[in-house]
Short mmCIF file of C-alpha atoms in Angstrom, two decimals:
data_model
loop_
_atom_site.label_atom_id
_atom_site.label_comp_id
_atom_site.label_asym_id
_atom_site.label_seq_id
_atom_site.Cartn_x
_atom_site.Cartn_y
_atom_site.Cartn_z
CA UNK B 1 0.00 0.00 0.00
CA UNK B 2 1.52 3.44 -0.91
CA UNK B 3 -0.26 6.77 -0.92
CA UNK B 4 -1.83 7.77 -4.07
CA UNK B 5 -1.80 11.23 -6.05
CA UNK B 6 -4.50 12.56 -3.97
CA UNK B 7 -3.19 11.48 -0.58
CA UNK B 8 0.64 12.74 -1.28
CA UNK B 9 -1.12 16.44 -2.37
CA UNK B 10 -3.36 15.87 1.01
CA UNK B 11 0.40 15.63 2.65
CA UNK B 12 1.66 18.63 1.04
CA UNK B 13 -0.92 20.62 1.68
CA UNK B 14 0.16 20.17 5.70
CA UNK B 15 3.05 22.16 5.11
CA UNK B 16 1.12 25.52 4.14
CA UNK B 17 0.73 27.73 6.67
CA UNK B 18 -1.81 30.88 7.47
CA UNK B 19 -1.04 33.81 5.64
CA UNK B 20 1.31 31.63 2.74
CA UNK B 21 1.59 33.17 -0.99
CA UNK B 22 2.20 29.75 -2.35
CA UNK B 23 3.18 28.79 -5.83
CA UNK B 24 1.57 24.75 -7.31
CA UNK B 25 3.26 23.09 -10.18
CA UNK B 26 2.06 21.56 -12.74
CA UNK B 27 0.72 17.96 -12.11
CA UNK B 28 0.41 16.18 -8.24
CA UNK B 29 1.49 19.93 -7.41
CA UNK B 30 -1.94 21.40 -8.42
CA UNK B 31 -4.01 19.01 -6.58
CA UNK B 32 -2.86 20.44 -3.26
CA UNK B 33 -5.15 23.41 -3.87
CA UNK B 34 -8.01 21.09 -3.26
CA UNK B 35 -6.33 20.65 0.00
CA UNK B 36 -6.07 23.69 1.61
CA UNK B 37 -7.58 23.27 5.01
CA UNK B 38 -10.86 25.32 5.84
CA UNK B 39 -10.42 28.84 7.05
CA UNK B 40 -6.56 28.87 6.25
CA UNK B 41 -5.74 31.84 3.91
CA UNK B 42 -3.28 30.77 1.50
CA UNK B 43 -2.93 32.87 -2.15
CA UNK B 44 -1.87 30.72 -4.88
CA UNK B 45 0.20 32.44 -7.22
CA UNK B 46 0.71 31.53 -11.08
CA UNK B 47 3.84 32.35 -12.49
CA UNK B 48 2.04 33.44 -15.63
CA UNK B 49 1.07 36.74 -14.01
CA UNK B 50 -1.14 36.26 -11.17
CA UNK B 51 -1.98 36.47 -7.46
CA UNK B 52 -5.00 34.81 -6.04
CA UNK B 53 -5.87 31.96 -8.52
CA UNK B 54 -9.74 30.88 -8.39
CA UNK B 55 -10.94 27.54 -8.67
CA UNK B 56 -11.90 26.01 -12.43
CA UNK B 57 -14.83 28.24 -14.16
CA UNK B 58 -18.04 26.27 -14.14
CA UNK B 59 -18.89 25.22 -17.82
CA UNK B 60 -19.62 27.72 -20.09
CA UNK B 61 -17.76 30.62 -18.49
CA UNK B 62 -14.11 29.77 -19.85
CA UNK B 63 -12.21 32.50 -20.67
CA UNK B 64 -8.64 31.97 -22.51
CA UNK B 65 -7.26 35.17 -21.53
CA UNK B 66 -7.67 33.66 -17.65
CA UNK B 67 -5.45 30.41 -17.20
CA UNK B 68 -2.67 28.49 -14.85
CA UNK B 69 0.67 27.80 -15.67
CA UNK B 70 -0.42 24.72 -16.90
CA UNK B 71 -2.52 26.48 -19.45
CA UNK B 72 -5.96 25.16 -17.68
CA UNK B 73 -8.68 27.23 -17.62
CA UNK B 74 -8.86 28.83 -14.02
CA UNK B 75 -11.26 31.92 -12.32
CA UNK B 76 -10.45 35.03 -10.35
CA UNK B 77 -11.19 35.67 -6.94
CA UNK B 78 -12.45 39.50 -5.26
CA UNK B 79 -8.31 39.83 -3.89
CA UNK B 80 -6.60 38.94 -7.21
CA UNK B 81 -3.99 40.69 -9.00
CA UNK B 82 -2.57 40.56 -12.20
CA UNK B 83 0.78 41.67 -13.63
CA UNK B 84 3.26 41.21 -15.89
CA UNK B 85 5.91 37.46 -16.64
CA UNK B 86 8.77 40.20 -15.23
CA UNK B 87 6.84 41.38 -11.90
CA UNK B 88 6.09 37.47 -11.77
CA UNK B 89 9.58 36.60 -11.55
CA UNK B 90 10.72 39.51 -9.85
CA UNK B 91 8.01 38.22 -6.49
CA UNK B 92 9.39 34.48 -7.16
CA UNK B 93 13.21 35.31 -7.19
CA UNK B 94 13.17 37.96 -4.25
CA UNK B 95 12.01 35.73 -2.46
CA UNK B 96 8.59 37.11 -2.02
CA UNK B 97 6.74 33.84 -2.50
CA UNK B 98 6.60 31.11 1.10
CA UNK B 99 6.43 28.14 -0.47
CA UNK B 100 6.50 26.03 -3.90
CA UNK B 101 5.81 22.44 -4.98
CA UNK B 102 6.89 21.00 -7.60
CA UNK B 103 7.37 17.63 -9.48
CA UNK B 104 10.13 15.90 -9.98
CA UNK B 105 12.13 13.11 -12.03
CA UNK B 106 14.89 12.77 -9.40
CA UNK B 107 16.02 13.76 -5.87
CA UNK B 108 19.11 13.52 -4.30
CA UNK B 109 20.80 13.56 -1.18
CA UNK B 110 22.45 16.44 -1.05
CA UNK B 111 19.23 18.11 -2.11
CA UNK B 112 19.72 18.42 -5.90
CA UNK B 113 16.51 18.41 -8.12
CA UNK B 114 16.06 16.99 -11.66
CA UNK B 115 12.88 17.46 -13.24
CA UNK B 116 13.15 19.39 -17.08
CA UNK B 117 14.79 16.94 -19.36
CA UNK B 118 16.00 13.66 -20.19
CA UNK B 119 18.84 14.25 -22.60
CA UNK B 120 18.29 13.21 -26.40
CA UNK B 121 14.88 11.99 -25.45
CA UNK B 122 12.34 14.44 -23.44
CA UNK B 123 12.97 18.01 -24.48
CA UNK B 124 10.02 20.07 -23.01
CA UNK B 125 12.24 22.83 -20.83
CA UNK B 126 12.27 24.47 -17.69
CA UNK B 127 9.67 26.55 -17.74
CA UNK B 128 10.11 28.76 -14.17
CA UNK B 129 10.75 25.90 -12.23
CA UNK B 130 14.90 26.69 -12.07
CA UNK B 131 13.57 30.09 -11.10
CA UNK B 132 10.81 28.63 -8.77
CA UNK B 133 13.82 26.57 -6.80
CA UNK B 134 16.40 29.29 -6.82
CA UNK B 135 14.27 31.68 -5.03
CA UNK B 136 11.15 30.63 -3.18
CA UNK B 137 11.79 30.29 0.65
CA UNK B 138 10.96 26.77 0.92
CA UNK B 139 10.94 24.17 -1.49
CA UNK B 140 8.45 20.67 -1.32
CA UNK B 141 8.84 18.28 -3.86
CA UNK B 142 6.01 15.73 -4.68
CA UNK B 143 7.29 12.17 -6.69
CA UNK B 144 6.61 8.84 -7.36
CA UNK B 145 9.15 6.92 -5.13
CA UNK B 146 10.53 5.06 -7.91
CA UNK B 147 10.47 5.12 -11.54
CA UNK B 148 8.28 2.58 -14.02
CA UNK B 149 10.75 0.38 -14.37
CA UNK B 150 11.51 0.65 -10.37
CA UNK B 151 14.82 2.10 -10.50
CA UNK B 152 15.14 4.57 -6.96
CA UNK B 153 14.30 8.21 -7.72
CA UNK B 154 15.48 9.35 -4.29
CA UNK B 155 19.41 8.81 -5.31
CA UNK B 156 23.18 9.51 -4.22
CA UNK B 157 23.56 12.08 -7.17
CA UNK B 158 21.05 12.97 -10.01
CA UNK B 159 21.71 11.23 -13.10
CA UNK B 160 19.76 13.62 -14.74
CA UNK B 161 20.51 17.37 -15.81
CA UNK B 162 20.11 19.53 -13.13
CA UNK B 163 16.89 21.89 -12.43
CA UNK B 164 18.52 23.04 -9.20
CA UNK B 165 21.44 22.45 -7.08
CA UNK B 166 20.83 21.83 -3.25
CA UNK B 167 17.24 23.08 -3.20
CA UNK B 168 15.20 20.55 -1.60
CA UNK B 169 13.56 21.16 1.72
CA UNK B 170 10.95 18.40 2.21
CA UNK B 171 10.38 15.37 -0.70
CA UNK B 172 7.02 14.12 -0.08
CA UNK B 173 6.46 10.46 -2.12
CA UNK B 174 4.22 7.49 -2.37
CA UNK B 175 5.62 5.68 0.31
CA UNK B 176 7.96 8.26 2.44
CA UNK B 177 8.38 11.83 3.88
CA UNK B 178 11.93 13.46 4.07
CA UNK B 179 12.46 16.42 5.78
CA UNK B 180 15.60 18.19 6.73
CA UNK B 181 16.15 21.20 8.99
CA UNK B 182 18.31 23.20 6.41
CA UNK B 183 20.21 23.48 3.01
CA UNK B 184 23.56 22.00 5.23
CA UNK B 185 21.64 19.26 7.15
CA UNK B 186 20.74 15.63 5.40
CA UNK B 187 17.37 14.42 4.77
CA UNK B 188 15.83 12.54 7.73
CA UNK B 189 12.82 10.10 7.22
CA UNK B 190 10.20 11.27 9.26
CA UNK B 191 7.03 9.64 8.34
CA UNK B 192 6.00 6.30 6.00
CA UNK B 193 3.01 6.23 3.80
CA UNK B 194 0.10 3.86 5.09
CA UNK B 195 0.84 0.37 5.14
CA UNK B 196 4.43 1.08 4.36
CA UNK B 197 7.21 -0.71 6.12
CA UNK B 198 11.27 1.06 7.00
CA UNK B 199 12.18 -1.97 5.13
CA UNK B 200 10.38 -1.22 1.77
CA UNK B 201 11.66 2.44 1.81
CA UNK B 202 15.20 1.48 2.22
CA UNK B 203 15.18 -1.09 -0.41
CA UNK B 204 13.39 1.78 -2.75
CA UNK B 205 16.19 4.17 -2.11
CA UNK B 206 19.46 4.42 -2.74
CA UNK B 207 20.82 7.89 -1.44
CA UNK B 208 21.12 7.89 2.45
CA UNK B 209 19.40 9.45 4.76
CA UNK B 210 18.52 9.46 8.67
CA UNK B 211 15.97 7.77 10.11
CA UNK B 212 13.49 9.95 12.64
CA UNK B 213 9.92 8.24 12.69
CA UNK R 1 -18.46 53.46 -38.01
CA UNK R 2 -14.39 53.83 -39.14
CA UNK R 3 -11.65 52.48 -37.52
CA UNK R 4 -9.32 55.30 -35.64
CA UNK R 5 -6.85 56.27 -37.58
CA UNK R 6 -3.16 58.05 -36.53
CA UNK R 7 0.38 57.75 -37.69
CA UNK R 8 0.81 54.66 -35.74
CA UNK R 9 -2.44 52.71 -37.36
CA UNK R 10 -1.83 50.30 -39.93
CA UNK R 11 -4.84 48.79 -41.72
CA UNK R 12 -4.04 45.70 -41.22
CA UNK R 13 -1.12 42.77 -39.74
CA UNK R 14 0.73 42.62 -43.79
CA UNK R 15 0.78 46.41 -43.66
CA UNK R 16 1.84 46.65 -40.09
CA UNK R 17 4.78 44.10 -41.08
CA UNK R 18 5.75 45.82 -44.55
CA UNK R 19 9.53 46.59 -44.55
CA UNK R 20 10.00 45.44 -41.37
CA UNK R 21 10.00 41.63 -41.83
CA UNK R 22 13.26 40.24 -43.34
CA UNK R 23 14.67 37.01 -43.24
CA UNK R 24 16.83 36.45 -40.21
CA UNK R 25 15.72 39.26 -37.72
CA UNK R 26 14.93 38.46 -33.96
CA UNK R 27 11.49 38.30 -33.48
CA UNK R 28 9.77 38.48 -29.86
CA UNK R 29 6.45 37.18 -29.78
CA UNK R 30 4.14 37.62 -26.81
CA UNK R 31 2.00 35.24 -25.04
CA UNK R 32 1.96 32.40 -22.99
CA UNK R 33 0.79 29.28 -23.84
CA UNK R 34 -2.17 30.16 -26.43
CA UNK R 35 -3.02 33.47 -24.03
CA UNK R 36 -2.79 36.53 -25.30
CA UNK R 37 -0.92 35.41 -28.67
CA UNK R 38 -0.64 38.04 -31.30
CA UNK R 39 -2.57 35.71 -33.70
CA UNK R 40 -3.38 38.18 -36.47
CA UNK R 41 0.68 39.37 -36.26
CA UNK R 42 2.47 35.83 -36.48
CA UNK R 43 -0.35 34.86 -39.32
CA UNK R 44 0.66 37.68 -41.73
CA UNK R 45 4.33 36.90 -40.58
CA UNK R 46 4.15 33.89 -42.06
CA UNK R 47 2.57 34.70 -44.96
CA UNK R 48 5.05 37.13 -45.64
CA UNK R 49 7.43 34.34 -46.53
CA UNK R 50 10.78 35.81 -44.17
CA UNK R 51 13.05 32.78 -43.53
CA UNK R 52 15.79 32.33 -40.80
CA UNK R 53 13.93 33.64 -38.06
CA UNK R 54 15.05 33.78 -34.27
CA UNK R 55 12.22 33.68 -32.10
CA UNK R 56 11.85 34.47 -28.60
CA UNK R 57 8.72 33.12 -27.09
CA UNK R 58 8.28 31.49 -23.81
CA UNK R 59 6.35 28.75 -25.63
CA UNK R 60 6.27 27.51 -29.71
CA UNK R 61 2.46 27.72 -29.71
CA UNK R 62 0.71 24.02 -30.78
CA UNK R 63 1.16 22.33 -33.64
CA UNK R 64 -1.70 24.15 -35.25
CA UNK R 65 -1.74 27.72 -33.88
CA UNK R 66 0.48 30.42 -32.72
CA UNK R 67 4.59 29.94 -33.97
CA UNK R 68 3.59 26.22 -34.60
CA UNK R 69 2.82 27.68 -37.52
CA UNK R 70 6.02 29.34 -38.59
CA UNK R 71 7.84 25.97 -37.60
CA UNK R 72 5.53 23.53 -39.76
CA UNK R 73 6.78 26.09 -42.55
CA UNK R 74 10.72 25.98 -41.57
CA UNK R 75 10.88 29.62 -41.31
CA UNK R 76 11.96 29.61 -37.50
CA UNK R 77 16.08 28.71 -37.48
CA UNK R 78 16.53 29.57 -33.58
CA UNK R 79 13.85 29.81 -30.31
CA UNK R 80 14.39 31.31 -26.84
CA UNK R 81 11.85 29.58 -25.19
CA UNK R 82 11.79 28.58 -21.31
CA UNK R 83 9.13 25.07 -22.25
CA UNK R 84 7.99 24.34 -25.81
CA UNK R 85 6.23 20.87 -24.19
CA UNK R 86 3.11 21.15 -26.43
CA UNK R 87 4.66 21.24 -29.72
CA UNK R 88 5.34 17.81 -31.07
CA UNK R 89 6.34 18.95 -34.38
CA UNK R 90 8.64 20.95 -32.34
CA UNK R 91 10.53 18.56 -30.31
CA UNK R 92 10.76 16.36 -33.84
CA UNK R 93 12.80 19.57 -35.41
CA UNK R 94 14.63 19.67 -32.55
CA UNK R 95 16.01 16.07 -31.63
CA UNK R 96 16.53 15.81 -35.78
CA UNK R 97 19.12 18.79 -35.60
CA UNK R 98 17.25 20.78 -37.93
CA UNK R 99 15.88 23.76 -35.48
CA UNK R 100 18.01 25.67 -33.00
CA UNK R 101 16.76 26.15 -29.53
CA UNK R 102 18.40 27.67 -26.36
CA UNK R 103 16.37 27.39 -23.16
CA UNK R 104 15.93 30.00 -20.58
CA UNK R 105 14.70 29.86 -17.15
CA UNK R 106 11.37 31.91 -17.77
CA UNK R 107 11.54 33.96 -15.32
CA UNK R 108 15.35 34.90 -16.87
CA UNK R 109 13.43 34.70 -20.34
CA UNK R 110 11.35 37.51 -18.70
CA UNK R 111 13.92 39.79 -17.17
CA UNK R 112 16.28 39.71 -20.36
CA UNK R 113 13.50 41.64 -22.38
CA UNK R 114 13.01 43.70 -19.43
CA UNK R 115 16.72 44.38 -19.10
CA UNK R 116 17.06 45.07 -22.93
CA UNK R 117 14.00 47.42 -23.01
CA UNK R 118 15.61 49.19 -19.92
CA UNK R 119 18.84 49.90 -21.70
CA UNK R 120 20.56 47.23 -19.02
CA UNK R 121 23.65 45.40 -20.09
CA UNK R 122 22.68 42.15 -17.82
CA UNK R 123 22.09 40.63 -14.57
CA UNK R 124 23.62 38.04 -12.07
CA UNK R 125 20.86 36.20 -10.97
CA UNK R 126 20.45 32.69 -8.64
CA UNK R 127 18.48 30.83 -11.48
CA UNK R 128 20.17 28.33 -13.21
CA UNK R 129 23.39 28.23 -10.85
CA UNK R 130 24.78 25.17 -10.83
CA UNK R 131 23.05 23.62 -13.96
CA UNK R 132 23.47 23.37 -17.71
CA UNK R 133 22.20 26.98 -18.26
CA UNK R 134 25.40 28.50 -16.32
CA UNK R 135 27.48 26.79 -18.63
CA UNK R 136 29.56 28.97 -20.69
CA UNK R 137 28.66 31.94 -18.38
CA UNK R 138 30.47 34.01 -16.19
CA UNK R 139 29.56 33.17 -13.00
CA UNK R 140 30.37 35.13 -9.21
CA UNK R 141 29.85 33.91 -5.77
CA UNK R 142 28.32 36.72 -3.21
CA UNK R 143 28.33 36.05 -0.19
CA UNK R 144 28.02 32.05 -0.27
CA UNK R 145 25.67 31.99 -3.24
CA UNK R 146 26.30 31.34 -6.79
CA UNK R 147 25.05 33.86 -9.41
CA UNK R 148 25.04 33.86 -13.08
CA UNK R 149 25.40 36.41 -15.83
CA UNK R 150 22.82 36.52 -18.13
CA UNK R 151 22.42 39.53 -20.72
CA UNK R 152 19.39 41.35 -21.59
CA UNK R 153 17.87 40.83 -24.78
CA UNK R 154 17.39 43.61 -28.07
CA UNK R 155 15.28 41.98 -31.04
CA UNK R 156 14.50 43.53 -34.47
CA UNK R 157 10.78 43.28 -33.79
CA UNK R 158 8.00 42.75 -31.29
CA UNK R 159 4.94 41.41 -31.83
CA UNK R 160 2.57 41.80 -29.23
CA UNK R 161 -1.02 41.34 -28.25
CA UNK R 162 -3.47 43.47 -25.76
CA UNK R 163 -7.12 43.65 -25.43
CA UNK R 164 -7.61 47.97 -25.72
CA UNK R 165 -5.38 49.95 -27.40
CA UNK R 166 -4.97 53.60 -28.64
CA UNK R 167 -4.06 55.42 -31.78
CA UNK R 168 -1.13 56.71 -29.83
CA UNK R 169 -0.16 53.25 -28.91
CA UNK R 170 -1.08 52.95 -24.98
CA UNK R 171 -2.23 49.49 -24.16
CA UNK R 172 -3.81 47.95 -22.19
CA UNK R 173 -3.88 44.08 -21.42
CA UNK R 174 -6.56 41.67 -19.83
CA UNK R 175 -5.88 39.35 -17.22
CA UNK R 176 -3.41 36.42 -17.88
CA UNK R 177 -3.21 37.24 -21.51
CA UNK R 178 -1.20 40.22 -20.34
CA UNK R 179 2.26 38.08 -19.28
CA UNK R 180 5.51 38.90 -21.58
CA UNK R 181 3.18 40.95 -23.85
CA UNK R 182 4.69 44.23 -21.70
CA UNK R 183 8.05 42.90 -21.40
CA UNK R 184 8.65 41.76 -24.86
CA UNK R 185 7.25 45.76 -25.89
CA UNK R 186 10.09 47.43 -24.46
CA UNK R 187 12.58 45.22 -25.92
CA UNK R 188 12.44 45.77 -29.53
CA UNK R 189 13.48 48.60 -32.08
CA UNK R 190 10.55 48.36 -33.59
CA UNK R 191 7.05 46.89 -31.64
CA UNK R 192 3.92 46.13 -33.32
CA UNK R 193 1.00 45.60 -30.92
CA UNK R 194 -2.49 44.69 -32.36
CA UNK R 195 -5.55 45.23 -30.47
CA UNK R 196 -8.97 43.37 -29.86
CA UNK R 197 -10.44 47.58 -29.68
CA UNK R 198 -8.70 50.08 -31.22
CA UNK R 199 -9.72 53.63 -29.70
CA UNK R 200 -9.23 57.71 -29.79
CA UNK R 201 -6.90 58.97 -27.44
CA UNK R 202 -8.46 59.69 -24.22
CA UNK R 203 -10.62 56.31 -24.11
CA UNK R 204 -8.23 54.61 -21.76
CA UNK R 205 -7.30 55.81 -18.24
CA UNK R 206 -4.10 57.48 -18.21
CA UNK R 207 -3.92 56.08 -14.45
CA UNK R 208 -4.43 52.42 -15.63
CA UNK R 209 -1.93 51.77 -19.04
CA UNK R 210 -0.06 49.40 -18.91
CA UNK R 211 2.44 50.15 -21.93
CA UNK R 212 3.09 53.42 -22.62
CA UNK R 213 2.47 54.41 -26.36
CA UNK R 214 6.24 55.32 -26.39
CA UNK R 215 6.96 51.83 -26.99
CA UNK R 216 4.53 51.00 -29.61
CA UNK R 217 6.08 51.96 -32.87
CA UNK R 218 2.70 50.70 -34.99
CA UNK R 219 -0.69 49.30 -33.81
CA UNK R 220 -3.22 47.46 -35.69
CA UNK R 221 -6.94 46.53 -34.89
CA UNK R 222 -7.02 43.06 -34.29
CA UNK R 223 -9.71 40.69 -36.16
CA UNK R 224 -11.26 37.32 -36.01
CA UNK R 225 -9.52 36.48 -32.70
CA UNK R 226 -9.92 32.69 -32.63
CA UNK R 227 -8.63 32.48 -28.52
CA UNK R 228 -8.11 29.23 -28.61
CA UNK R 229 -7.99 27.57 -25.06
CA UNK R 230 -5.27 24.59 -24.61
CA UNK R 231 -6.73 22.78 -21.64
CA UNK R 232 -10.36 23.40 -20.81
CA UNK R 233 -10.69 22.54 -17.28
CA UNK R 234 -14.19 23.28 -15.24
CA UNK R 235 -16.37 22.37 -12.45
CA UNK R 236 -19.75 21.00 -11.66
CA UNK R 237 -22.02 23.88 -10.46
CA UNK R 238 -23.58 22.97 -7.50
CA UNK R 239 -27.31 20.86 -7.76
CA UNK R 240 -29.50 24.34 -7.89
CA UNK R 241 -27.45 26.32 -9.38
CA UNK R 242 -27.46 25.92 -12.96
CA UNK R 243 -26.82 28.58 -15.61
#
């Protein structure tokens, strides 16, 4: 038993806090708006030029000059703000925004991230996620423990090309939760998905890391 | 009724683009994703034929729509684009060798027009430090942290896309279809804008532009805006409520 999509953005969404401007990737990311405990204020912000992203539009009031960063369709809200790809940028790299989450193809111990291409195959780009991870306070990463063919995705070193160097605060996956207390400190296991045993996670993973259940 | 007319109207997108278009100029195009895409602009741009193109656009449109377009024709030789993940035809020129492309961080994407437009050399920023985009770059440690160099950018031509504009160029953008349309304005020597309205000076609130006219060298009225959306997503109204 491992956590699915919905459960890991449930986990996520415990790390937002009263009061958070808090920018969702594309994918598991985005789910953790559905998340957001009751009478918490949290603004989501899109890095496409806007503060306070609404829920989806109920059918029939689309509008295509109002969407996410992953081009969906979204609505505004009465304290939204829009502005331009520079201002958006300027709020994510000054450090302006609390918190992002964010996909990811690999992990690793020293808190690298790897999640824009796969060299020769995948060529789709960074989008702002390099600029996501080199200046939003804290950084949560959301991932499948280990890859289709069930190779370890939490590793040593990233075998991939790099999205961020030593940027990782808190990798949330299907079966596991590493934390770590800063950007000098290792990752420490602190919690195990439902049904999942130390034993699993350790065979699942091959960069090191403390254990603190 | 007429259109508004002024120095800086052009009747139309091919008359906007007339002596301006060659082949190999830098050419910024506005938008993100399919929002707020200068559709009328990159049409008559690629009807006009130019070859050898460098475009800077955060994405390459769809297959169908937007600089898809220009690509499916092998007029684009170079993007500067931070994700182009929607464009298969794209990502086929690409891994084949036969299209250029050099990725940037968006948000560096972003502040490179906004550094050219500003008359700024370049920045040192965090993004990108330690990865393949700081390779090649000049690169200086402050205070513990890495930052790279990255230069603003200067293209031959802007083509962007608002939802009012006037004859004296002052635009004005709606909601997320605003995005690198204001950035990429600044940060051309010539900027074409086209318009959803086109109105008389004194229609929009000096108070609430968000180009100045200064930077928009012509202006056309925009027509048969097709908007396309790339991922419709909505919700069920609640039981009661319906439209």
């Amino acid at each position: 038993m491992a956590w699915s999509r919905e459960q890991m953005s449930a986990r996520a969404a415990r790390e937002l806090r009263d009061g958070f401007y808090v920018n969702l990737g594309i994918g598991i990311p985005t789910l953790v708006a559905n998340y957001i405990p009751e009478g918490m204020s949290v603004v989501l912000q899109s890095e496409n030029g806007m503060l306070g992203m609404g829920p989806f539009p109920y059918e029939g009031q689309e509008d295509a000059d109002l969407i996410n960063a992953g081009k969906q369709t979204i609505t505004e809200l009465p304290m939204s703000s829009y502005f331009s790809s520079a201002d958006s940028f300027a709020m994510i790299r000054g450090g302006h925004i609390d918190l992002s989450v964010l996909g990811a193809m690999e992990v690793d111990e020293k808190g690298d991230l790897a999640n824009w291409m796969v060299p020769g195959k995948v060529v789709k780009g960074m989008g702002g996620a390099m600029d996501l991870v080199a200046g939003v306070k804290r950084v949560v990463v959301v991932m499948e423990h280990t890859s289709k063919d069930g190779s370890a995705k939490f590793r040593p070193s990233c075998s991939l090309p790099l999205t961020g160097a030593n940027v990782v605060d808190l990798l949330i996956t299907d079966l596991a939760v590493f934390s770590r207390s800063d950007r000098h400190a290792p990752f420490r296991l602190i919690e195990l998905a439902t049904g999942v045993t130390l034993e699993e996670v350790k065979a699942k993973t091959t960069a090191s890391f403390q254990i603190a259940l | 009724m007429s259109l508004p007319t002024g120095r800086k109207v052009y009747p139309d997108a091919r008359a906007a683009l007339k002596g301006i278009a060659r082949d190999g100029i830098m050419v910024m195009s506005g938008g993100f994703g399919l929002s707020g895409l200068p559709e009328n602009l990159i049409e008559a741009l690629r009807d006009s034929g130019v070859k050898g193109l460098t475009c800077v656009s955060n994405n390459a449109g769809v297959d169908e729509f937007g600089l898809g377009m220009l690509l499916k024709t092998r007029q684009i030789r170079k993007m500067i684009s931070s994700y182009v993940g929607e464009n298969k035809e794209f990502e086929r020129q690409y891994l084949a060798g036969e299209l250029e492309l050099e990725f940037n961080p968006q948000g560096t994407l972003a502040e490179r027009c906004r550094a050219g437009g500003a008359g700024i050399l370049g920045f040192f920023t965090r993004t990108g430090a330690g990865t393949l985009v700081a390779e090649g770059k000049e690169q200086r440690v402050v205070n513990g942290e890495t930052y790279v160099f990255e230069t603003g950018l200067v293209a031959d031509l802007a083509l962007v896309k608002a939802w009012r504009g006037d004859t004296e160029g002052n635009l004005v953008y709606r909601k997320t279809a605003r995005n690198f349309n204001p950035n990429m304005a600044t940060a051309a020597r010539v900027t074409i804008a086209e318009v959803e309205e086109l109105v008389e000076p004194g229609v929009l609130d000096p108070d609430n532009i968000h180009t100045p006219g200064i930077y928009v060298q012509r202006i056309i009225q925009g027509r048969d805006y097709i908007k396309k959306i790339e991922n419709r997503t909505v919700r069920k109204r609640p039981a009661g409520q319906e439209a």
